[in-house]
CSV table of C-alpha atoms in Angstrom, one decimal:
chain,number,residue,atom,x,y,z
A,116,MET,CA,14.5,32.4,-83.5
A,117,ILE,CA,11.7,31.3,-85.9
A,118,LYS,CA,10.6,27.7,-86.5
A,119,PRO,CA,10.5,26.5,-90.0
A,120,ASN,CA,7.2,24.7,-89.4
A,121,LEU,CA,4.6,27.4,-89.6
A,122,ASP,CA,1.7,25.2,-88.6
A,123,SER,CA,3.4,24.2,-85.4
A,124,GLU,CA,4.4,27.8,-84.8
A,125,TYR,CA,0.8,28.9,-85.2
A,126,ARG,CA,-0.6,26.3,-82.8
A,127,SER,CA,2.1,27.1,-80.2
A,128,THR,CA,1.3,30.8,-80.4
A,129,MET,CA,-2.4,30.2,-80.1
A,130,ALA,CA,-2.1,27.8,-77.1
A,131,ASP,CA,0.1,30.3,-75.3
A,132,SER,CA,-2.4,33.1,-75.8
A,133,ILE,CA,-5.3,31.0,-74.7
A,134,MET,CA,-3.6,29.8,-71.6
A,135,SER,CA,-2.6,33.3,-70.7
A,136,LYS,CA,-6.2,34.4,-71.0
A,137,ALA,CA,-7.4,31.5,-69.0
A,138,ALA,CA,-5.0,32.2,-66.1
A,139,THR,CA,-5.7,35.9,-65.8
A,140,MET,CA,-9.3,36.2,-66.9
A,141,GLU,CA,-12.0,37.5,-64.5
A,142,ILE,CA,-15.6,36.4,-64.8
A,143,PRO,CA,-17.8,39.5,-65.2
A,144,ILE,CA,-21.5,39.3,-64.4
A,145,ASN,CA,-23.9,41.5,-66.4
A,146,SER,CA,-27.0,43.1,-65.1
A,147,ASN,CA,-29.1,40.0,-66.0
A,148,GLY,CA,-27.0,37.7,-64.0
A,149,ASP,CA,-25.5,36.1,-67.2
A,150,SER,CA,-21.8,35.5,-66.9
A,151,ARG,CA,-21.5,34.3,-70.5
A,152,THR,CA,-19.9,36.7,-73.0
A,153,ALA,CA,-18.8,36.5,-76.6
A,154,GLU,CA,-15.3,36.4,-75.4
A,155,ASP,CA,-16.1,33.4,-73.1
A,156,ASP,CA,-17.7,31.6,-76.1
A,157,SER,CA,-14.7,32.2,-78.3
A,158,LEU,CA,-12.4,31.2,-75.6
A,159,GLU,CA,-14.3,27.9,-75.1
A,160,GLN,CA,-14.3,27.2,-78.8
A,161,ASP,CA,-10.5,27.9,-79.0
A,162,LEU,CA,-10.0,25.6,-76.0
A,163,GLN,CA,-12.0,22.8,-77.6
A,164,GLN,CA,-10.0,23.1,-80.8
A,165,VAL,CA,-6.8,23.0,-78.9
A,166,MET,CA,-7.9,19.9,-77.0
A,167,VAL,CA,-8.5,18.1,-80.3
A,168,SER,CA,-5.7,19.4,-82.6
A,169,GLY,CA,-3.7,21.6,-80.2
A,170,PRO,CA,0.0,21.7,-79.9
A,171,ASN,CA,2.2,19.1,-78.2
A,172,LEU,CA,3.1,20.7,-74.9
A,173,ASN,CA,5.9,18.2,-74.5
A,174,GLU,CA,7.9,19.8,-77.2
A,175,THR,CA,11.2,21.3,-76.2
A,176,SER,CA,10.1,24.9,-76.8
A,177,ILE,CA,7.2,27.0,-77.9
A,178,VAL,CA,7.0,30.5,-79.5
A,179,SER,CA,5.5,33.2,-77.3
A,180,GLY,CA,3.6,36.1,-78.5
A,181,GLY,CA,0.1,37.5,-79.2
A,182,TYR,CA,-2.7,35.7,-80.9
A,183,GLY,CA,-1.6,35.5,-84.5
A,184,GLY,CA,1.1,38.1,-83.9
A,185,ALA,CA,4.8,38.0,-84.7
A,186,ALA,CA,7.0,35.8,-82.7
A,187,GLU,CA,9.1,37.4,-80.0
A,188,GLY,CA,11.2,34.5,-78.7
A,189,ILE,CA,11.4,31.0,-77.6
A,190,ILE,CA,10.2,30.1,-74.1
A,191,PRO,CA,11.0,26.7,-72.5
A,192,THR,CA,7.9,24.6,-71.8
A,193,SER,CA,8.8,24.0,-68.2
A,194,SER,CA,8.4,27.7,-67.5
A,195,ILE,CA,4.7,27.8,-68.2
A,196,LYS,CA,2.7,27.9,-65.0
A,197,GLY,CA,-0.9,27.9,-66.2
A,198,PRO,CA,-4.1,26.1,-65.1
A,199,ALA,CA,-4.6,22.5,-65.9
A,200,ILE,CA,-6.6,21.7,-69.1
A,201,LEU,CA,-9.0,18.8,-69.0
A,202,PHE,CA,-10.1,16.7,-71.9
A,203,ASN,CA,-13.5,17.8,-73.3
A,204,GLU,CA,-15.3,14.6,-74.0
A,205,GLU,CA,-18.5,16.3,-75.2
A,206,TYR,CA,-16.6,18.3,-77.9
A,207,PHE,CA,-14.8,15.2,-78.9
A,208,GLU,CA,-18.0,13.3,-79.4
A,209,ARG,CA,-19.5,16.1,-81.5
A,210,ARG,CA,-16.5,16.2,-83.7
A,211,CYS,CA,-16.8,12.5,-84.2
A,212,GLY,CA,-20.5,12.9,-85.2
A,213,ASN,CA,-22.0,10.9,-82.3
A,214,THR,CA,-24.2,13.7,-80.9
A,215,PRO,CA,-25.7,16.8,-82.4
A,216,LYS,CA,-23.8,20.0,-81.8
A,217,PRO,CA,-25.6,22.0,-79.1
A,218,ASP,CA,-26.0,25.8,-79.1
A,219,LEU,CA,-23.2,27.2,-76.9
A,220,ARG,CA,-25.4,30.1,-75.9
A,221,SER,CA,-28.4,27.9,-74.9
A,222,LYS,CA,-26.5,26.5,-71.9
A,223,SER,CA,-27.5,27.2,-68.4
A,224,ARG,CA,-27.2,30.8,-67.2
A,225,GLY,CA,-25.5,29.7,-64.0
A,226,ILE,CA,-22.2,31.0,-63.1
A,227,PRO,CA,-19.5,28.5,-64.1
A,228,PRO,CA,-16.7,28.3,-61.6
A,229,SER,CA,-13.4,29.9,-62.6
A,230,HIS,CA,-10.0,28.4,-62.0
A,231,SER,CA,-9.3,30.7,-59.1
A,232,ALA,CA,-12.7,29.8,-57.5
A,233,ALA,CA,-12.0,26.1,-58.1
A,234,SER,CA,-8.6,26.5,-56.5
A,235,ARG,CA,-10.1,28.2,-53.5
A,236,ILE,CA,-12.7,25.5,-53.1
A,237,ALA,CA,-10.0,22.9,-53.4
A,238,ARG,CA,-8.2,24.6,-50.5
A,239,GLN,CA,-11.3,24.4,-48.3
A,240,PRO,CA,-10.5,22.6,-45.0
A,241,ASP,CA,-12.7,19.6,-45.8
A,242,HIS,CA,-10.5,17.4,-43.6
A,243,HIS,CA,-11.2,19.4,-40.4
A,244,PRO,CA,-14.1,17.2,-39.2
A,245,ALA,CA,-12.2,14.0,-39.8
A,246,SER,CA,-9.1,15.6,-38.2
A,247,SER,CA,-11.1,16.7,-35.2
A,248,MET,CA,-12.7,13.3,-35.0
A,249,HIS,CA,-9.3,11.6,-35.2
A,250,HIS,CA,-8.0,14.0,-32.5
A,251,SER,CA,-11.0,13.2,-30.2
A,252,ASN,CA,-10.5,9.5,-30.8
A,253,SER,CA,-6.8,9.7,-30.2
A,254,HIS,CA,-7.1,11.6,-27.0
A,255,PRO,CA,-8.4,8.7,-24.9
A,256,ALA,CA,-5.9,6.5,-26.6
A,257,MET,CA,-3.1,8.9,-25.6
A,258,MET,CA,-4.4,9.0,-22.0
A,259,SER,CA,-4.5,5.2,-21.9
A,260,GLU,CA,-1.0,4.9,-23.3
A,261,GLU,CA,0.3,7.4,-20.7
A,262,ALA,CA,-1.4,5.4,-17.9
A,263,THR,CA,0.0,2.2,-19.2
A,264,ARG,CA,3.5,3.8,-19.4
A,265,GLY,CA,3.2,5.1,-15.9
A,266,ILE,CA,2.2,1.7,-14.5
A,267,ALA,CA,5.1,0.1,-16.4
A,268,VAL,CA,7.6,2.7,-14.9
A,269,GLU,CA,6.2,2.1,-11.5
A,270,LYS,CA,6.6,-1.7,-11.8
A,271,PHE,CA,10.1,-1.2,-13.1
A,272,ASP,CA,11.1,1.0,-10.2
A,273,SER,CA,9.6,-1.5,-7.8
A,274,VAL,CA,11.5,-4.4,-9.3
A,275,LYS,CA,14.7,-2.3,-9.3
A,276,LYS,CA,14.3,-1.5,-5.6
A,277,TRP,CA,13.6,-5.1,-4.8
A,278,SER,CA,16.6,-6.3,-6.7
A,279,ILE,CA,18.9,-3.8,-5.0
A,280,ASN,CA,17.5,-4.7,-1.6
A,281,THR,CA,17.8,-8.4,-2.3
A,282,TYR,CA,21.4,-8.1,-3.5
A,283,LYS,CA,22.4,-6.2,-0.4
A,284,CYS,CA,20.7,-8.5,2.0
A,285,THR,CA,22.1,-11.6,0.3
A,286,LYS,CA,25.6,-10.1,0.5
A,287,GLN,CA,25.2,-9.3,4.2
A,288,MET,CA,23.8,-12.8,4.9
A,289,PHE,CA,26.8,-14.5,3.2
A,290,SER,CA,29.2,-12.2,5.0
A,291,GLU,CA,27.7,-13.2,8.3
A,292,ARG,CA,27.8,-16.9,7.4
A,293,PHE,CA,31.5,-16.8,6.5
A,294,GLY,CA,32.4,-14.5,9.4
A,295,ARG,CA,33.4,-11.5,7.3
A,296,GLY,CA,30.6,-9.2,8.3
A,297,THR,CA,29.2,-7.8,11.6
A,298,ARG,CA,25.6,-8.2,12.8
A,299,THR,CA,23.5,-6.4,15.3
A,300,VAL,CA,22.6,-8.6,18.3
A,301,ASP,CA,20.2,-8.1,21.2
A,302,LEU,CA,21.4,-10.8,23.6
A,303,GLU,CA,18.3,-10.6,25.9
A,304,LEU,CA,15.8,-10.6,23.1
A,305,GLU,CA,17.6,-13.4,21.2
A,306,ALA,CA,17.6,-15.6,24.4
A,307,GLN,CA,13.8,-15.1,24.7
A,308,ILE,CA,13.3,-16.0,21.1
A,309,ASP,CA,15.3,-19.2,21.5
A,310,VAL,CA,13.3,-20.1,24.6
A,311,LEU,CA,10.1,-19.5,22.7
A,312,ARG,CA,11.1,-21.8,19.8
A,313,GLU,CA,12.2,-24.5,22.2
A,314,THR,CA,8.9,-24.2,24.2
A,315,LYS,CA,6.9,-24.4,21.0
A,316,LEU,CA,8.6,-27.7,20.0
A,317,LYS,CA,7.8,-29.2,23.4
A,318,TYR,CA,4.2,-28.0,23.3
A,319,GLU,CA,3.8,-29.5,19.8
A,320,HIS,CA,5.0,-32.8,21.2
A,321,ILE,CA,2.4,-32.6,24.1
A,322,LEU,CA,-0.2,-31.8,21.4
A,323,ARG,CA,0.6,-34.8,19.4
A,324,LEU,CA,0.5,-37.1,22.4
A,325,ALA,CA,-2.8,-35.7,23.6
A,326,GLN,CA,-4.3,-36.2,20.1
A,327,ALA,CA,-3.1,-39.8,20.2
A,328,LEU,CA,-4.6,-40.3,23.6
A,329,THR,CA,-7.9,-38.9,22.4
A,330,SER,CA,-7.9,-41.2,19.4
A,331,HIS,CA,-7.1,-44.3,21.5
A,332,PHE,CA,-9.5,-43.4,24.3
A,333,TYR,CA,-12.3,-42.8,21.8
A,334,ASN,CA,-11.7,-46.2,20.3
A,335,MET,CA,-11.8,-47.7,23.8
A,336,VAL,CA,-15.1,-46.0,24.6
A,337,GLN,CA,-16.6,-47.2,21.3
A,338,THR,CA,-15.4,-50.8,22.2
A,339,GLN,CA,-17.0,-50.5,25.7
A,340,GLN,CA,-20.3,-49.4,24.2
A,341,ALA,CA,-20.3,-52.3,21.7
A,342,LEU,CA,-19.4,-54.7,24.5
A,343,GLY,CA,-22.2,-53.4,26.7
A,344,ASP,CA,-24.7,-53.7,23.9
A,345,THR,CA,-23.6,-57.3,23.3
A,346,PHE,CA,-23.9,-58.2,27.0
A,347,ALA,CA,-27.4,-56.7,27.1
A,348,ASP,CA,-28.5,-58.7,24.1
A,349,LEU,CA,-27.1,-62.0,25.6
A,350,SER,CA,-28.9,-61.3,28.8
A,351,GLN,CA,-32.2,-61.4,26.9
A,352,LYS,CA,-31.3,-64.6,25.1
A,353,SER,CA,-29.6,-66.5,27.9
A,354,PRO,CA,-32.1,-66.9,30.8
A,355,GLU,CA,-29.6,-69.0,32.8
A,356,LEU,CA,-27.0,-66.1,32.6
A,357,GLN,CA,-29.3,-63.2,32.5
A,358,ASP,CA,-28.2,-61.6,35.8
A,359,GLU,CA,-24.4,-61.9,35.0
A,360,PHE,CA,-24.8,-60.5,31.5
A,361,GLY,CA,-27.0,-57.8,32.9
A,362,TYR,CA,-24.4,-56.7,35.5
A,363,ASN,CA,-21.6,-56.5,33.0
A,364,ALA,CA,-23.8,-54.6,30.5
A,365,GLU,CA,-24.7,-52.0,33.1
A,366,THR,CA,-21.0,-51.6,34.1
A,367,GLN,CA,-19.8,-51.1,30.5
A,368,ARG,CA,-22.6,-48.6,29.9
A,369,LEU,CA,-21.5,-46.6,33.0
A,370,LEU,CA,-17.8,-46.8,31.9
A,371,CYS,CA,-18.9,-45.7,28.4
A,372,LYS,CA,-20.8,-42.7,29.8
A,373,ASN,CA,-17.9,-41.7,32.1
A,374,GLY,CA,-15.5,-42.2,29.1
A,375,GLU,CA,-17.5,-39.8,27.0
A,376,THR,CA,-17.3,-37.3,29.8
A,377,LEU,CA,-13.6,-37.7,30.1
A,378,LEU,CA,-13.3,-37.6,26.3
A,379,GLY,CA,-15.0,-34.2,26.3
A,380,ALA,CA,-12.4,-32.9,28.9
A,381,ILE,CA,-9.5,-34.3,26.8
A,382,ASN,CA,-10.9,-32.7,23.6
A,383,PHE,CA,-11.1,-29.4,25.3
A,384,PHE,CA,-7.5,-29.7,26.5
A,385,VAL,CA,-6.3,-30.6,23.0
A,386,SER,CA,-8.2,-27.7,21.5
A,387,SER,CA,-6.7,-25.2,23.9
A,388,ILE,CA,-3.2,-26.5,23.4
A,389,ASN,CA,-3.7,-26.3,19.6
A,390,THR,CA,-4.8,-22.7,19.8
A,391,LEU,CA,-1.9,-21.8,21.9
A,392,VAL,CA,0.7,-23.5,19.7
A,393,ASN,CA,-0.6,-23.0,16.2
A,394,LYS,CA,-2.1,-19.5,16.6
A,395,THR,CA,-0.7,-17.5,19.5
A,396,MET,CA,2.8,-18.8,19.3
A,397,GLU,CA,2.8,-18.9,15.5
A,398,ASP,CA,1.7,-15.3,15.4
A,399,THR,CA,4.6,-14.2,17.6
A,400,LEU,CA,7.0,-16.2,15.6
A,401,MET,CA,5.8,-14.5,12.4
A,402,THR,CA,6.6,-11.1,14.0
A,403,ILE,CA,10.0,-12.5,15.0
A,404,LYS,CA,10.6,-13.5,11.4
A,405,LEU,CA,9.8,-10.0,10.2
A,406,TYR,CA,12.1,-8.6,12.9
A,407,GLU,CA,14.9,-10.8,11.8
A,408,ASN,CA,14.4,-9.7,8.1
A,409,ALA,CA,14.4,-6.1,9.3
A,410,ARG,CA,17.6,-6.7,11.3
A,411,LEU,CA,19.3,-8.2,8.2
A,412,GLU,CA,18.2,-5.2,6.0
A,413,TYR,CA,19.4,-2.8,8.7
A,414,ASP,CA,22.8,-4.4,8.9
A,415,ALA,CA,23.1,-4.5,5.1
A,416,TYR,CA,22.4,-0.8,4.7
A,417,ARG,CA,24.6,0.0,7.7
A,418,THR,CA,27.5,-1.9,6.1
A,419,ASP,CA,26.9,-0.1,2.8
A,420,LEU,CA,27.0,3.3,4.6
A,421,GLU,CA,30.2,2.4,6.4
A,422,GLU,CA,31.9,1.4,3.1
A,423,LEU,CA,30.8,4.6,1.4
A,424,SER,CA,32.0,6.7,4.4
A,425,ALA,CA,35.4,5.1,4.3
A,426,GLY,CA,35.9,5.9,0.6
A,427,PRO,CA,36.9,9.2,-1.1
A,428,ARG,CA,34.7,12.3,-0.5
A,429,ASP,CA,34.1,13.7,-3.9
A,430,ALA,CA,30.8,15.3,-5.0
A,431,ALA,CA,29.3,12.1,-6.5
A,432,THR,CA,30.3,10.1,-3.4
A,433,MET,CA,28.7,12.7,-1.1
A,434,MET,CA,25.4,12.4,-2.9
A,435,ARG,CA,25.6,8.6,-2.6
A,436,ILE,CA,26.4,8.9,1.1
A,437,GLU,CA,23.4,11.2,1.6
A,438,VAL,CA,21.1,8.7,-0.1
A,439,ALA,CA,22.6,5.8,1.9
A,440,GLN,CA,22.1,7.7,5.1
A,441,GLN,CA,18.4,8.2,4.4
A,442,GLU,CA,17.9,4.5,3.5
A,443,TYR,CA,19.9,3.5,6.6
A,444,GLN,CA,17.7,5.7,8.8
A,445,ILE,CA,14.5,4.2,7.3
A,446,HIS,CA,15.6,0.6,7.9
A,447,LYS,CA,16.9,1.5,11.4
A,448,ASP,CA,13.4,2.9,12.3
A,449,LYS,CA,11.8,-0.2,10.9
A,450,TYR,CA,14.2,-2.5,12.9
A,451,GLU,CA,13.6,-0.7,16.2
A,452,ARG,CA,9.8,-0.7,15.7
A,453,LEU,CA,9.7,-4.5,15.0
A,454,ARG,CA,12.1,-5.1,17.9
A,455,SER,CA,9.7,-3.3,20.2
A,456,ASP,CA,6.7,-5.3,18.8
A,457,VAL,CA,8.5,-8.6,19.4
A,458,THR,CA,9.4,-7.6,23.0
A,459,ILE,CA,5.7,-6.8,23.7
A,460,LYS,CA,4.4,-9.9,22.1
A,461,LEU,CA,6.8,-12.1,23.9
A,462,LYS,CA,5.7,-10.6,27.2
A,463,PHE,CA,2.0,-11.1,26.5
A,464,LEU,CA,2.6,-14.6,25.1
A,465,GLU,CA,4.3,-15.6,28.3
A,466,GLU,CA,1.4,-14.3,30.5
A,467,ASN,CA,-1.2,-15.9,28.2
A,468,LYS,CA,0.7,-19.2,28.2
A,469,VAL,CA,0.9,-19.4,32.0
A,470,LYS,CA,-2.8,-18.6,32.3
A,471,VAL,CA,-4.0,-21.1,29.7
A,472,MET,CA,-1.8,-23.9,30.8
A,473,HIS,CA,-2.6,-23.5,34.4
A,474,LYS,CA,-6.3,-24.0,33.6
A,475,GLN,CA,-5.8,-26.8,31.2
A,476,LEU,CA,-3.4,-28.8,33.3
A,477,LEU,CA,-5.8,-28.5,36.3
A,478,LEU,CA,-8.7,-29.7,34.2
A,479,PHE,CA,-6.7,-32.6,32.8
A,480,HIS,CA,-5.6,-33.8,36.2
A,481,ASN,CA,-9.0,-33.6,37.9
A,482,ALA,CA,-10.8,-35.3,35.0
A,483,ILE,CA,-8.3,-38.2,34.7
A,484,SER,CA,-8.3,-38.7,38.5
A,485,ALA,CA,-12.1,-38.7,38.8
A,486,TYR,CA,-12.5,-41.1,35.9
A,487,PHE,CA,-10.1,-43.7,37.0
A,488,ALA,CA,-11.3,-43.4,40.6
A,489,GLY,CA,-14.8,-44.1,39.3
A,490,ASN,CA,-16.2,-40.9,40.8
A,491,GLN,CA,-18.8,-39.9,38.3
A,492,GLN,CA,-20.0,-36.9,40.4
A,493,GLN,CA,-16.5,-35.5,40.7
A,494,LEU,CA,-15.9,-35.9,37.0
A,495,GLU,CA,-19.1,-34.0,36.1
A,496,GLN,CA,-18.3,-31.3,38.6
A,497,THR,CA,-14.9,-30.9,37.1
A,498,LEU,CA,-16.4,-30.3,33.6
A,499,ARG,CA,-18.9,-27.8,35.1
A,500,GLN,CA,-16.1,-26.0,36.9
A,501,PHE,CA,-14.2,-25.4,33.7
A,502,SER,CA,-17.3,-24.7,31.6
A,503,VAL,CA,-16.7,-27.7,29.3
A,504,LYS,CA,-19.8,-28.6,27.2
A,505,LEU,CA,-20.1,-32.2,26.2
A,506,LYS,CA,-21.2,-33.1,22.7
A,507,PRO,CA,-24.3,-35.3,22.4
A,508,PRO,CA,-23.5,-39.0,21.6
A,509,GLY,CA,-23.1,-39.6,17.9
A,510,SER,CA,-22.4,-36.0,17.0
A,511,ASP,CA,-18.9,-36.8,15.8
A,512,LYS,CA,-20.2,-39.3,13.3
A,513,PRO,CA,-20.9,-38.0,9.8
A,514,SER,CA,-24.4,-37.9,8.6
A,515,TRP,CA,-25.8,-40.3,6.1
A,516,LEU,CA,-25.6,-37.6,3.4
A,517,GLU,CA,-22.0,-36.9,4.2
A,518,GLU,CA,-21.2,-40.6,4.0
A,519,GLN,CA,-22.7,-40.9,0.6
């Protein structure tokens, strides 16, 4: 098929020939290192002409064939796979008359890059440094993300175990409250725990009364001291009653001194009772609380195992029974260990309580008796017997800096 427009046919044929040459042409290098040939110059001129007045490649078809030869057929434009043709700005300016036309052969003798070389250069892995840098930067980030994910999974598992354990223990507790569930009871140990709690309440009452006695007696001693100072001052200012005020001032000073000695004994008694009640007994009660929680967990997992064992014995249930058996054994060991700890602590607490209270009660009795009997020597001997050190007068008062 031949187009009626000869000028368009000529331009199409010439463009096809030039693009075929540009796509398959090799760049020879002569002995002088000059890669420019007459064929290259003519090819460049033809390309420049095509860029200015070349054919419209967007036409529906072009005529293929040799340069200036007869037409052989029509080839669709979309089938041409040649190199890209760039706009030659330098040639366009020369055609417009803006710059003088340079000698094509006076250009640099350097080897111009061909399309194949340009394509190879374009395919160079320029992105490798950036990629490796990105990989190196992303490696710590990935490790950090994995660590964060691991911590999150660990926390989730911990919360899950806590939720399951809390649910089972709450269920067991309500079952015991409403009389629907069974509980493990050690009658002897439970009786000892009840006695300890009752004893602690009584000892707390003794501690409160002893603290009140200390406070009141301290105020009485301070009053006696003030009264003795007043009597001594009046004995100096009242010559007619000097002897009477002097006797009373001496008596109040002696009572004040003995009162401070007795106050030291009572303070030692209160301190020992406070240590026994709020430290020794409290530590044992904390262990008892752990024991009771372990007993509740043990009964909860025991009930769970009994319910699973009473159900059907399929494969899934057998696996659940095996897991429940392991958890039951763990909580059973914990329960027995804490029960043993409570038994030992109760025994030592009873021995310590008898020893401490024997000493403190004897000290309290001897000190009170000696004070109200007016036996100053016996009172001081009692304090030396129990290694009670008296505080110097005024040591309980805050300093001037603390008052400010």
